[in-house]
Coordinates of C-alpha atoms and ligand atoms in Angstrom, one line a residue:
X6 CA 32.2 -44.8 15.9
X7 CA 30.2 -42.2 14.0
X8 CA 27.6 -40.4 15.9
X9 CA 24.0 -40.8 14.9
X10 CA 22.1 -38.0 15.2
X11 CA 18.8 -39.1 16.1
X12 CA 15.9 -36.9 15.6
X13 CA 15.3 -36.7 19.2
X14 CA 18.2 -35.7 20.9
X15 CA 18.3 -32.8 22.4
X16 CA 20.2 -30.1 20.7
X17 CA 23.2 -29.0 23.5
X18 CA 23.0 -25.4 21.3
X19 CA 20.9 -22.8 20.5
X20 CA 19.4 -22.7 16.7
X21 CA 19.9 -19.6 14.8
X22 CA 16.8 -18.1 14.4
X23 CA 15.6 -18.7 10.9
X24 CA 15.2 -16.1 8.7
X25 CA 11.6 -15.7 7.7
X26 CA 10.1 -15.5 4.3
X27 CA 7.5 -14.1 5.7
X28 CA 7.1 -11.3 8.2
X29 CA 4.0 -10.7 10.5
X30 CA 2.8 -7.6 9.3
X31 CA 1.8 -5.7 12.4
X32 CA 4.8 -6.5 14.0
X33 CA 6.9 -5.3 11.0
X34 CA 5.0 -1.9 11.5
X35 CA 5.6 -2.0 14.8
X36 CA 9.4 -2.3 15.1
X37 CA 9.2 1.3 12.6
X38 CA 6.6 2.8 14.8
X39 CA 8.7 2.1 17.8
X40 CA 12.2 3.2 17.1
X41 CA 9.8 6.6 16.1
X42 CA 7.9 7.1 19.3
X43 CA 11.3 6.7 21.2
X44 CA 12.8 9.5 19.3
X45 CA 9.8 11.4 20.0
X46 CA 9.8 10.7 23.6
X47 CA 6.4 9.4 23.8
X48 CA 4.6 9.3 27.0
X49 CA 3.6 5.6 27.6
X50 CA -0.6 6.2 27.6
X51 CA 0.2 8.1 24.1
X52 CA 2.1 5.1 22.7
X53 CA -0.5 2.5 23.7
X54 CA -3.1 4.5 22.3
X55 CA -1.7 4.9 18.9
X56 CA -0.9 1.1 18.9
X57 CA -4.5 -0.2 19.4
X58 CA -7.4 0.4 17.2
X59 CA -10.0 1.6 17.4
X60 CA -12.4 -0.6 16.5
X61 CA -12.4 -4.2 15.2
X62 CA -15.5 -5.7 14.0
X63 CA -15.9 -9.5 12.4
X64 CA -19.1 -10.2 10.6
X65 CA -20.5 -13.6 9.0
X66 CA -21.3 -12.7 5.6
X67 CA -23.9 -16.2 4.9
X68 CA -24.4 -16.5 1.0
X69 CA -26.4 -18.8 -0.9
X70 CA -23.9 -20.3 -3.9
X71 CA -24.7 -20.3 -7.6
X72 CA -25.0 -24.5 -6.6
X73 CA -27.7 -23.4 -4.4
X74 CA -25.4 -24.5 -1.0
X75 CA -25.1 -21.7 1.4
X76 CA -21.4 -20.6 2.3
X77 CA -20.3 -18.7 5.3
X78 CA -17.4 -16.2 4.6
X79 CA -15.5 -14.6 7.1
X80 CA -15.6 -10.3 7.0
X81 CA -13.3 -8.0 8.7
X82 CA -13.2 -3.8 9.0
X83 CA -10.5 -2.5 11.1
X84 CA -10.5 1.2 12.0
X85 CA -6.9 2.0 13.6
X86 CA -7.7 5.7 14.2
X87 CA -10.0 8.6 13.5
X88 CA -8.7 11.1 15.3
X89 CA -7.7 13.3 12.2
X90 CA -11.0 12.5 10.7
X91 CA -12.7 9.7 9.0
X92 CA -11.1 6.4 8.4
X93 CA -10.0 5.6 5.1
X94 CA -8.6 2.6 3.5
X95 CA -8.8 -0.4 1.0
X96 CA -11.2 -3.8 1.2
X97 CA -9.3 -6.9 0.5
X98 CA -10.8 -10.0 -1.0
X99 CA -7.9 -13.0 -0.5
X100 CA -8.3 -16.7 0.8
X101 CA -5.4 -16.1 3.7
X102 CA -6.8 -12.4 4.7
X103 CA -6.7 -12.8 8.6
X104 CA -7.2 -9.9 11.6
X105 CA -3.8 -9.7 12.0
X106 CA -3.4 -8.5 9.2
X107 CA -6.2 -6.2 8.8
X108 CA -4.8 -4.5 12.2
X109 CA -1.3 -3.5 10.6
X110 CA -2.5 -2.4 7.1
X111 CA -5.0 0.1 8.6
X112 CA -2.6 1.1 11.1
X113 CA -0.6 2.1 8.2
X114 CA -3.0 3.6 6.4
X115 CA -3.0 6.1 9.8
X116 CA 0.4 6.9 9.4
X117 CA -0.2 7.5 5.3
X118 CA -2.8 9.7 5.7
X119 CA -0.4 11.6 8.5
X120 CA 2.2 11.8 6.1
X121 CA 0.1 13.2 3.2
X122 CA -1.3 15.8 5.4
X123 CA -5.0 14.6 4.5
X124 CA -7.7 15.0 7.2
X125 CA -8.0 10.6 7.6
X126 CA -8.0 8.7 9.8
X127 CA -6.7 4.8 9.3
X128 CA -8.7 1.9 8.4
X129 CA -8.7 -1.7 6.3
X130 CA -11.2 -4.7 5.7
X131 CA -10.8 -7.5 3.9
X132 CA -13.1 -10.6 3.5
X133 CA -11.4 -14.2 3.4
X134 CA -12.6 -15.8 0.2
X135 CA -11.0 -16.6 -3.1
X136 CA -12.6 -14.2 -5.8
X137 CA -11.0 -16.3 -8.7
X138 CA -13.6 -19.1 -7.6
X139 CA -16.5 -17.0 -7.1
X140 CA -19.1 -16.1 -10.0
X141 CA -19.7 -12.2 -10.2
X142 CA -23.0 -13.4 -8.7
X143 CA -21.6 -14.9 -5.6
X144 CA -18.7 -11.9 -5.3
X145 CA -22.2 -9.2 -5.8
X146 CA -23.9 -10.8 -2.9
X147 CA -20.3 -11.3 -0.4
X148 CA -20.0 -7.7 -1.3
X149 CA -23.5 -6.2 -0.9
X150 CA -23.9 -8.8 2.2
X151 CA -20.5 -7.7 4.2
X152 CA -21.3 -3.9 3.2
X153 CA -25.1 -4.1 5.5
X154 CA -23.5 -5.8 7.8
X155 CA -20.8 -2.6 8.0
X156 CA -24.0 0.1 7.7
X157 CA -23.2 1.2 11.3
X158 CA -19.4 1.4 10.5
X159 CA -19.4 2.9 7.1
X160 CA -20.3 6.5 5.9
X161 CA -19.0 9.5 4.3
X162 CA -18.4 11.3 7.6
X163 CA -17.3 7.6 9.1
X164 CA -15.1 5.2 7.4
X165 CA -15.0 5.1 3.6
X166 CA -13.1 1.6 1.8
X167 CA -11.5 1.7 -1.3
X168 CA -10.6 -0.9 -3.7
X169 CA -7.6 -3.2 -2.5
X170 CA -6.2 -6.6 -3.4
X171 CA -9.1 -8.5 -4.9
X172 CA -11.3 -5.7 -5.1
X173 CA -11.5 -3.3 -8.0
X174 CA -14.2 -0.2 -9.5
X175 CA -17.3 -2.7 -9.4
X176 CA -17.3 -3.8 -6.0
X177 CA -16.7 -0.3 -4.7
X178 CA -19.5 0.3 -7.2
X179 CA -21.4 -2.4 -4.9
X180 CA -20.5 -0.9 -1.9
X181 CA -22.2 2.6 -2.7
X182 CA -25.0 1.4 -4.4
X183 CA -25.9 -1.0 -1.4
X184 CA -25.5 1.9 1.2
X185 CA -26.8 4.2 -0.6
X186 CA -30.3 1.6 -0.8
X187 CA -30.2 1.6 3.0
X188 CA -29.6 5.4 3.5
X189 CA -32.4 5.9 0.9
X190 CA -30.5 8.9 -1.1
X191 CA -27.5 8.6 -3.2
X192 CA -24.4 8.1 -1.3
X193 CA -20.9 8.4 -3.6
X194 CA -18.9 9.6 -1.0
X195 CA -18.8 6.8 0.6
X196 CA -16.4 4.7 -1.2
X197 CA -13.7 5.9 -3.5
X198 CA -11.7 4.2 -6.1
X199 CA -15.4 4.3 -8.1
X200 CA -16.2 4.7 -11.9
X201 CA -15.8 7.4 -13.5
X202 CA -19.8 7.8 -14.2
X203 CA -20.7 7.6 -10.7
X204 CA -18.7 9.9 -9.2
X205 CA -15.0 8.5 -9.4
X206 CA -12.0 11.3 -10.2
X207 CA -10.2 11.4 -13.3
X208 CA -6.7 10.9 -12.3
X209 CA -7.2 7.8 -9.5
X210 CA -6.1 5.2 -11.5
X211 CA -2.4 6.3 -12.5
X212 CA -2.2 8.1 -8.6
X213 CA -0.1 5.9 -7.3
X214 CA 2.1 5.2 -10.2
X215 CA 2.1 9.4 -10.1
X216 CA 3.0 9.8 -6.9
X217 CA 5.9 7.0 -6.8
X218 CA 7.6 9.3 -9.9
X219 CA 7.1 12.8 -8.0
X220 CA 9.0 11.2 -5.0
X221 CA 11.4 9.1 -7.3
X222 CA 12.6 12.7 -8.7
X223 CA 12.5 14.5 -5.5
X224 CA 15.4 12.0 -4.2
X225 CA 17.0 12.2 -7.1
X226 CA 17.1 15.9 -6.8
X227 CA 18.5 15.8 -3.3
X228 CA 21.8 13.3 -4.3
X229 CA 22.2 15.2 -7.4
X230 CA 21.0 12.7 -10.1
X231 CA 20.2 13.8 -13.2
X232 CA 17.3 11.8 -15.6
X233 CA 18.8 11.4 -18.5
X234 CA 21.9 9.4 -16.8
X235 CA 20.0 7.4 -14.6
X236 CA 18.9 3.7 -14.7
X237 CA 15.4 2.5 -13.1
X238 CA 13.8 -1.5 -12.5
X239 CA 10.6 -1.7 -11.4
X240 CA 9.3 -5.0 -9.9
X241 CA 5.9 -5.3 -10.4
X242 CA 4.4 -4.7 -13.5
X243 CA 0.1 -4.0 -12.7
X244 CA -1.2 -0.8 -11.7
X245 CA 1.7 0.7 -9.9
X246 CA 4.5 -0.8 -11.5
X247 CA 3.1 -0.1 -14.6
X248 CA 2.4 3.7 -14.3
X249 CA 5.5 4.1 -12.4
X250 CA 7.9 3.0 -14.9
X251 CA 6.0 4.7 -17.8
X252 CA 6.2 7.8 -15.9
X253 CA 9.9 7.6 -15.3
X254 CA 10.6 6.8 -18.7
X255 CA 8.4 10.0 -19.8
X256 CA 10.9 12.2 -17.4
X257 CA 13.5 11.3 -19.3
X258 CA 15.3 8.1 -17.0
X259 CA 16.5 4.6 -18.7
X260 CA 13.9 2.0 -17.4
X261 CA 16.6 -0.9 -17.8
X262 CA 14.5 -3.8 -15.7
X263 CA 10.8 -4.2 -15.3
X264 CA 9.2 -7.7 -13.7
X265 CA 5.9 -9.5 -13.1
X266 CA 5.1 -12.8 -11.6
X267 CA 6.4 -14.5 -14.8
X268 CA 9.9 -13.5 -14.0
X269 CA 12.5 -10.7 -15.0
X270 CA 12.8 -8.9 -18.2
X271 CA 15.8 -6.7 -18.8
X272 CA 17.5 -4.9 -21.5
X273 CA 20.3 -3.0 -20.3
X274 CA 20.4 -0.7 -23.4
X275 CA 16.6 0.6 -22.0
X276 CA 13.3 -1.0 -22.3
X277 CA 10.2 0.6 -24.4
X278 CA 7.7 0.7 -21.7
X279 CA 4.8 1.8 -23.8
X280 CA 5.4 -1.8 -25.6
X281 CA 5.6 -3.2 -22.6
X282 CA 2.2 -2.1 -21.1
X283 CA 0.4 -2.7 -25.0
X284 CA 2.0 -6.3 -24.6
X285 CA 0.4 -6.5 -21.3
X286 CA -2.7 -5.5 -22.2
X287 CA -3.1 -8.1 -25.0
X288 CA -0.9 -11.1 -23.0
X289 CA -2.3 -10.2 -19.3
X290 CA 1.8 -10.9 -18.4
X291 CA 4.8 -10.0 -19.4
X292 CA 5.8 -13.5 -20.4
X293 CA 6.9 -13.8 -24.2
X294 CA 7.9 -10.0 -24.5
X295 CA 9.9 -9.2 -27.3
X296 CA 13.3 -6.7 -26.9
X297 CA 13.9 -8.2 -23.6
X298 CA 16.4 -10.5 -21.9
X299 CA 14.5 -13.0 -19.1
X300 CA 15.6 -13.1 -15.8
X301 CA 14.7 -14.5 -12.4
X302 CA 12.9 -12.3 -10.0
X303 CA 15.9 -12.6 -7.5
X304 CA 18.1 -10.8 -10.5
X305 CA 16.0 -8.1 -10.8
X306 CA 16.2 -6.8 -7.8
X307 CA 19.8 -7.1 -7.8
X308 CA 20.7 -5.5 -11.0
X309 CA 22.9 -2.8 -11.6
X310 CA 21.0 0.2 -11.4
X311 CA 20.5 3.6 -9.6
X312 CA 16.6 3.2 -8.5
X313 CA 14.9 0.2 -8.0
X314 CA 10.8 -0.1 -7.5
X315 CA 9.2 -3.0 -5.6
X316 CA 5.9 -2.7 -6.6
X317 CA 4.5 -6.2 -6.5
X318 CA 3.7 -7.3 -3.4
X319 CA 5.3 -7.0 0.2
X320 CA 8.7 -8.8 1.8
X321 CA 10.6 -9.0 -1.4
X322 CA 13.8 -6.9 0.5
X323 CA 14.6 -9.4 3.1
X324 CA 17.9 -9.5 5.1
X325 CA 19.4 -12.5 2.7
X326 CA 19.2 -10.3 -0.5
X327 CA 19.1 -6.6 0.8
X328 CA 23.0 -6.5 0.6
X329 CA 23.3 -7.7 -3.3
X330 CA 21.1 -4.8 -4.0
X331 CA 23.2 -2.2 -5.9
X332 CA 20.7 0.9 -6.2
X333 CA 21.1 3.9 -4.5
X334 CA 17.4 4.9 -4.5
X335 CA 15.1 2.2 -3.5
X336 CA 11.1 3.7 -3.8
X337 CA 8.6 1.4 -2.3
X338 CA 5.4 1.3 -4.8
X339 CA 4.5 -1.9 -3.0
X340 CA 3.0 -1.6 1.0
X341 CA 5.6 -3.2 2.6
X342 CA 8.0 -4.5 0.5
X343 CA 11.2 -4.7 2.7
X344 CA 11.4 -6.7 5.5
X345 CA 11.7 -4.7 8.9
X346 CA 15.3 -6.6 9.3
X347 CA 16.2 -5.7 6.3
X348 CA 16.2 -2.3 6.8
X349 CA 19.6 -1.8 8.9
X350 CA 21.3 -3.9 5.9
X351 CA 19.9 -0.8 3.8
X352 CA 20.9 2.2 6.1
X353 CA 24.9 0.6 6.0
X354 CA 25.2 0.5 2.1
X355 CA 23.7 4.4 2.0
X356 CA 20.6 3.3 0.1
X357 CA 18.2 5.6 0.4
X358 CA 14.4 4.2 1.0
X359 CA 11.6 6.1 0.1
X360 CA 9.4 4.7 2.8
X361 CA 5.7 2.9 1.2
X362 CA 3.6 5.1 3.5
X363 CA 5.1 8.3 1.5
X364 CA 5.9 6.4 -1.5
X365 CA 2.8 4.8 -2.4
X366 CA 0.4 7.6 -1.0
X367 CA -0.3 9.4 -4.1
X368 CA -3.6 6.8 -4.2
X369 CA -5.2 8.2 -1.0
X370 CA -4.2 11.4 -1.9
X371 CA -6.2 11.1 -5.0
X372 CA -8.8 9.3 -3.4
X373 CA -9.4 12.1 -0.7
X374 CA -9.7 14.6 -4.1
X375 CA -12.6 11.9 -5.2
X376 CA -14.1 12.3 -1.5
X377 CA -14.0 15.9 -1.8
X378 CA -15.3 16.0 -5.1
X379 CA -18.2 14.1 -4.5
X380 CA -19.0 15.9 -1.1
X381 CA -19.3 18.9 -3.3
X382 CA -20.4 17.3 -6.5
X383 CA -18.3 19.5 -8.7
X384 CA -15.8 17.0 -10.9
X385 CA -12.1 18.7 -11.7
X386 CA -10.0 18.3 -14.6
X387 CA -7.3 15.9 -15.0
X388 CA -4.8 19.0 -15.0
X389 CA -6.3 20.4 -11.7
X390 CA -6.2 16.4 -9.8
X391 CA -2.3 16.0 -11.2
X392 CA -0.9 19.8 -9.8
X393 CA -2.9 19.3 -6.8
X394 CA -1.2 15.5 -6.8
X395 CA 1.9 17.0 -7.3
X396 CA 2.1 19.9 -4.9
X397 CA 1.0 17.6 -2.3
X398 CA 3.7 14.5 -2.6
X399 CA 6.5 16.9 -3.3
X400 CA 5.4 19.0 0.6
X401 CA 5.3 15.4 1.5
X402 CA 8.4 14.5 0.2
X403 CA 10.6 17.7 1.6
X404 CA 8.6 17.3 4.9
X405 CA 9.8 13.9 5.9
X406 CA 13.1 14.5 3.9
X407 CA 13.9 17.5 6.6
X408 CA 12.7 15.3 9.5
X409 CA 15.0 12.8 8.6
X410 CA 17.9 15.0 8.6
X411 CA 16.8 16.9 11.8
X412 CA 16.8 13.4 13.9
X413 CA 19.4 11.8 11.8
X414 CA 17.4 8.8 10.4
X415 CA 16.3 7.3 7.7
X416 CA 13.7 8.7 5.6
X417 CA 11.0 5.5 7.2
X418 CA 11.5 6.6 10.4
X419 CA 11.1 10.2 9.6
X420 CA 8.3 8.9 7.8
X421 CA 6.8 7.8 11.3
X422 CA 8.0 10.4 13.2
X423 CA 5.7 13.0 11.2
X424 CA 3.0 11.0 11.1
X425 CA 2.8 10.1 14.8
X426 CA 3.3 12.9 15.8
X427 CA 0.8 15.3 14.0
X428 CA -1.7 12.0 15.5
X429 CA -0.3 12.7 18.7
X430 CA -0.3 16.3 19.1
X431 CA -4.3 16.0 17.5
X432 CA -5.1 13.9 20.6
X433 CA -3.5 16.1 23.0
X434 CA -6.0 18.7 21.5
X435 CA -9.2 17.0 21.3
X436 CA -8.4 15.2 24.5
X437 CA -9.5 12.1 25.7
X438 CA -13.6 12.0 26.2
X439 CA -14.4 10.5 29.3
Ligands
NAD12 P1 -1.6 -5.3 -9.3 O1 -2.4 -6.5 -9.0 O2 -2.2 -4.4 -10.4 O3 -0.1 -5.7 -9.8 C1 0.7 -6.5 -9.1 C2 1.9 -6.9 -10.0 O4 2.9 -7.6 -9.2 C3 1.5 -7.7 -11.2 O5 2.3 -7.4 -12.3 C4 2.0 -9.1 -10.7 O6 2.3 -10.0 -11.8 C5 3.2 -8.8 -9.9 N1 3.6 -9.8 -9.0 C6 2.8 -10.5 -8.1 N2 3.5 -11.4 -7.4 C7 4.8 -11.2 -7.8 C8 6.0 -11.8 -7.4 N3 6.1 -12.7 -6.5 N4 7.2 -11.3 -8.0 C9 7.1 -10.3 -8.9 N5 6.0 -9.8 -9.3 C10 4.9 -10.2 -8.8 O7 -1.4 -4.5 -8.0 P2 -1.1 -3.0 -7.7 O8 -2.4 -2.3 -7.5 O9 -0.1 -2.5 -8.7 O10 -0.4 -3.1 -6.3 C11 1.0 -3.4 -6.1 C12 1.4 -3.1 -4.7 O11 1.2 -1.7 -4.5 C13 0.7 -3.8 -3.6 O12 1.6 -3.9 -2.5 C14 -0.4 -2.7 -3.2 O13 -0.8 -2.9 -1.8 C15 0.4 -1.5 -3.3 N6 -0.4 -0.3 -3.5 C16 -1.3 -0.1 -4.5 C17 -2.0 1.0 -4.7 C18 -2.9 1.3 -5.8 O14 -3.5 2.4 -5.9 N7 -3.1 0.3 -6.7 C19 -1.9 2.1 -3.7 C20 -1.0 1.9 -2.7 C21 -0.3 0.7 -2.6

């Protein structure tokens, strides 16, 4: 007689973990900082101070609705550390932002601003609402709302946001003007990622794209691959995907594969870029683009190629599809775009990562020339912002590229091992106030 399986039996064996689509961020971050720490022998009070914040503060932001119903929305602003100076990091505006999250993207934004060698600390706040269903209205008064109810937190010496998921030039523009209200003088420095006119930098907007290029050739360098002969996808086709690609291209490599949420587009004899982003501009997405074979995001990443660039959002290397990818340089645009278990899958094929919190840290570091620029009200040229850009990501670059080598790991956990490190041996010096 065949056996039924009924829903409630007990199983007699033990499941396979499932593979998650999904991973939780802080503990992603965590498995990288640990394997780090052990490597730097890292006395246990050390370790446990690095892993908890700071701070954490939760506000109700009350608002009264174009409808005239008043709304309570959710507000979150996470400093990790400030030991190297003040926090720094982005403001997210999403429906699913949560704590959790919060926690590990400022505690990576420590370990960027390590890495960069820029005198931050780590922070990141978010508020949970949908901005695609608010008015400008209703987003002016979340944002000038949340930003008093931060007044203590925020400040140029403090903890200065930038613009994030869901956030852009006008809310930091917000964000300054409301603080600056309450501080009764003018107050740019204590945002970046502003308009030009009041007191951005030239240079901010392509920064990350920038930086992902400088490092992008810097690997290349090191295994010997020359420009002209080598292929590049980019997932990811917004601000950093965008710049990256058209960056590459302009240095001379074959930018075969670009993507956006729409799906894949590839041409394997090289796509025009410059098309690409015009087609973009007029189309918002790179559905319908002309010279262009479509593909399915799962394709793209595997295509044959010698650098790929996630730089769309984060767990798009996971340990089902991280051995079909054929690249030998992978450079992470994106924060977070390969899965923590995916990373062993990686290190066997001899793909080398360009960790995110080097990768994608050209913005900061641009954003620290906007904080500096503002604290001394004297604007540079686009020529001075790109060299200094430059000289920075490429010490960067050889800096975690020799750490790697030294402990004989990859170039994430070298990544790590500089950053927590120069936080460590800062704490050591300043001590612990008691
Ligand atoms: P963006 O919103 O300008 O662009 C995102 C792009 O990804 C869009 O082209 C979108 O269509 C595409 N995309 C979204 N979901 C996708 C999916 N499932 N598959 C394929 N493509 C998808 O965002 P951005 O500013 O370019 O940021 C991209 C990533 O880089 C994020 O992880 C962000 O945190 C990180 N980052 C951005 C900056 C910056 O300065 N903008 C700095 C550091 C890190």
């Amino acid at each position: 007689m065949d056996h039924q399986v009924n829903v409630n039996d007990t199983l007699s064996y033990q499941e396979p973990a499932p593979i998650k689509d999904k991973e939780n961020p802080f503990e992603s971050m965590m498995e990288r900082f640990d394997v780090a720490a052990e490597m730097l022998g890292l006395e246990r009070g050390v370790y446990e101070y690095l892993k908890t914040p700071v701070k954490q503060v939760i506000v109700s932001i009350p608002i009264q609705m174009d409808n005239g119903e008043v709304e309570i929305f959710e507000g979150y602003r996470v400093i990790h550390n400030d030991i190297l100076g003040p926090s720094k990091g982005g403001l997210r505006f999403a429906p699913d932002v949560n704590l959790d999250e919060i926690k590990a993207l400022a505690a990576w934004m420590t370990w960027k601003c390590a890495v960069v060698n820029i005198p931050f600390g780590g922070a990141k706040g978010g508020v949970r609402c949908d901005p695609s269903k608010l008015t400008p209205v209703e987003l002016e008064k979340i944002t000038r709302r949340y930003t008093a109810n931060m007044l203590d937190i925020f400040g140029e010496d403090r903890d200065i946001p930038a613009p994030d998921m869901g956030t852009n030039e006008q809310v930091m523009a917000w964000i300054m003007d409301t603080y600056s209200m309450h501080m009764k003088r003018t107050a740019t420095a204590v945002v970046t990622g502003k308009p030009l006119i009041i007191g951005g930098s030239v240079g901010r907007r392509e920064a990350t794209g920038r930086g992902v290029m400088i490092v992008t050739l810097g690997a290349m360098e090191k295994l010997g691959m020359k420009p002209k002969e080598t292929s590049v996808v980019v997932q990811g086709f917004g601000n950093v995907g965008s710049i990256s690609a058209q960056l590459v291209q302009q240095q001379g490599c074959n930018v075969i594969g670009i993507g956006d949420v729409t799906g894949g587009y590839y041409n394997k004899k090289g796509l025009d870029v410059e098309k690409a982003i015009e087609w973009v501009r007029k189309h918002k997405v790179l559905n319908g683009f002309p010279g262009a074979e479509k593909i399915t995001q799962a394709e793209l990443l595997e295509l044959e190629c010698d650098v790929l660039v996630p730089a769309a959002k984060e767990d798009q290397i996971t340990p089902k599809n991280a051995g079909k990818i054929k690249a030998k340089i992978i450079c992470e645009g994106a924060n977070g775009p390969t899965m923590a278990k995916a990373d062993p899958i990686l290190r066997d094929k001899g793909i080398v990562v360009i960790p995110d919190i080097l990768a994608n840290a050209g913005g900061v570091t641009v954003s620290y020339f906007e904080w500096v620029q503002d604290r001394v009200g004297y604007f540079w040229s686009i020529e001075r912002v790109n060299r200094r850009l430059e000289r920075m990501m490429k010490n960067a670059f050889e800096a975690v590229y020799s750490t790697a080598e030294h402990y004989k790991v990859s170039l994430r956990i070298g990544a790590y091992i500089i950053a927590i490190d120069k936080v460590a041996r800062t704490l050591k010096l300043r001590g612990i106030y008691a």
